[in-house]
């Protein structure tokens, strides 16, 4: 299914109309590989002279997250970041400058699944964020 169809279906599922403003939010998120919070996405739209309300940005992001079109990265005390990359991966987050690196480790993934199965559970989803001081911030 195409990205546009997925977005339209998500809006229908939530009983929301497909508007130019909501489409602009979706397009802005897809246009970047960066991990950005809702305010950064809102500011990028404003910088591109797109008139989208802050409320529309936040609501649209919630719909996208709820329908698995964006991933939410919970950073504890900082605002959550969002990315359009929905293929599973994990994050290394610098607690000082906020930089985020992505990684995937097959051995860690397999071990987590085994641990869950050893308890007799079924994995639904998981996240792993490693909070660090990056090389730059260690200086």
mmCIF file of C-alpha atoms in Angstrom, residues 26-74:
data_model
loop_
_atom_site.group_PDB
_atom_site.id
_atom_site.type_symbol
_atom_site.label_atom_id
_atom_site.label_comp_id
_atom_site.label_asym_id
_atom_site.label_seq_id
_atom_site.Cartn_x
_atom_site.Cartn_y
_atom_site.Cartn_z
ATOM 1 C CA UNK A 26 2.750 14.034 6.820
ATOM 2 C CA UNK A 27 4.854 15.322 3.914
ATOM 3 C CA UNK A 28 7.159 17.217 6.288
ATOM 4 C CA UNK A 29 7.732 14.140 8.450
ATOM 5 C CA UNK A 30 8.466 11.983 5.403
ATOM 6 C CA UNK A 31 10.846 14.583 3.968
ATOM 7 C CA UNK A 32 13.458 14.100 6.671
ATOM 8 C CA UNK A 33 15.398 11.218 8.187
ATOM 9 C CA UNK A 34 15.979 13.263 11.324
ATOM 10 C CA UNK A 35 14.465 12.504 14.717
ATOM 11 C CA UNK A 36 12.370 15.588 15.481
ATOM 12 C CA UNK A 37 9.926 16.584 18.172
ATOM 13 C CA UNK A 38 6.496 17.987 17.340
ATOM 14 C CA UNK A 39 7.650 21.560 17.854
ATOM 15 C CA UNK A 40 10.536 21.105 15.394
ATOM 16 C CA UNK A 41 8.117 19.714 12.819
ATOM 17 C CA UNK A 42 5.761 22.647 13.421
ATOM 18 C CA UNK A 43 8.630 25.138 13.013
ATOM 19 C CA UNK A 44 9.799 23.474 9.782
ATOM 20 C CA UNK A 45 6.294 23.900 8.342
ATOM 21 C CA UNK A 46 6.217 27.555 9.389
ATOM 22 C CA UNK A 47 9.715 28.094 7.908
ATOM 23 C CA UNK A 48 8.344 26.782 4.601
ATOM 24 C CA UNK A 49 5.484 29.302 4.788
ATOM 25 C CA UNK A 50 2.887 26.598 5.385
ATOM 26 C CA UNK A 51 0.027 27.781 7.541
ATOM 27 C CA UNK A 52 -0.630 24.804 9.822
ATOM 28 C CA UNK A 53 -1.744 25.255 13.409
ATOM 29 C CA UNK A 54 0.276 23.805 16.243
ATOM 30 C CA UNK A 55 -2.806 21.798 17.313
ATOM 31 C CA UNK A 56 -3.092 20.243 13.840
ATOM 32 C CA UNK A 57 0.574 19.237 13.944
ATOM 33 C CA UNK A 58 0.229 17.566 17.344
ATOM 34 C CA UNK A 59 -3.073 15.832 16.482
ATOM 35 C CA UNK A 60 -1.771 14.611 13.127
ATOM 36 C CA UNK A 61 1.374 13.214 14.726
ATOM 37 C CA UNK A 62 -0.792 11.379 17.280
ATOM 38 C CA UNK A 63 -2.842 9.819 14.467
ATOM 39 C CA UNK A 64 0.310 8.835 12.570
ATOM 40 C CA UNK A 65 1.805 7.240 15.675
ATOM 41 C CA UNK A 66 -1.406 5.456 16.608
ATOM 42 C CA UNK A 67 -1.569 3.969 13.103
ATOM 43 C CA UNK A 68 2.116 2.943 13.005
ATOM 44 C CA UNK A 69 3.115 5.423 10.306
ATOM 45 C CA UNK A 70 5.675 7.110 12.562
ATOM 46 C CA UNK A 71 7.745 5.868 15.461
ATOM 47 C CA UNK A 72 7.779 7.740 18.730
ATOM 48 C CA UNK A 73 11.061 7.829 20.615
ATOM 49 C CA UNK A 74 10.470 8.462 24.311
#
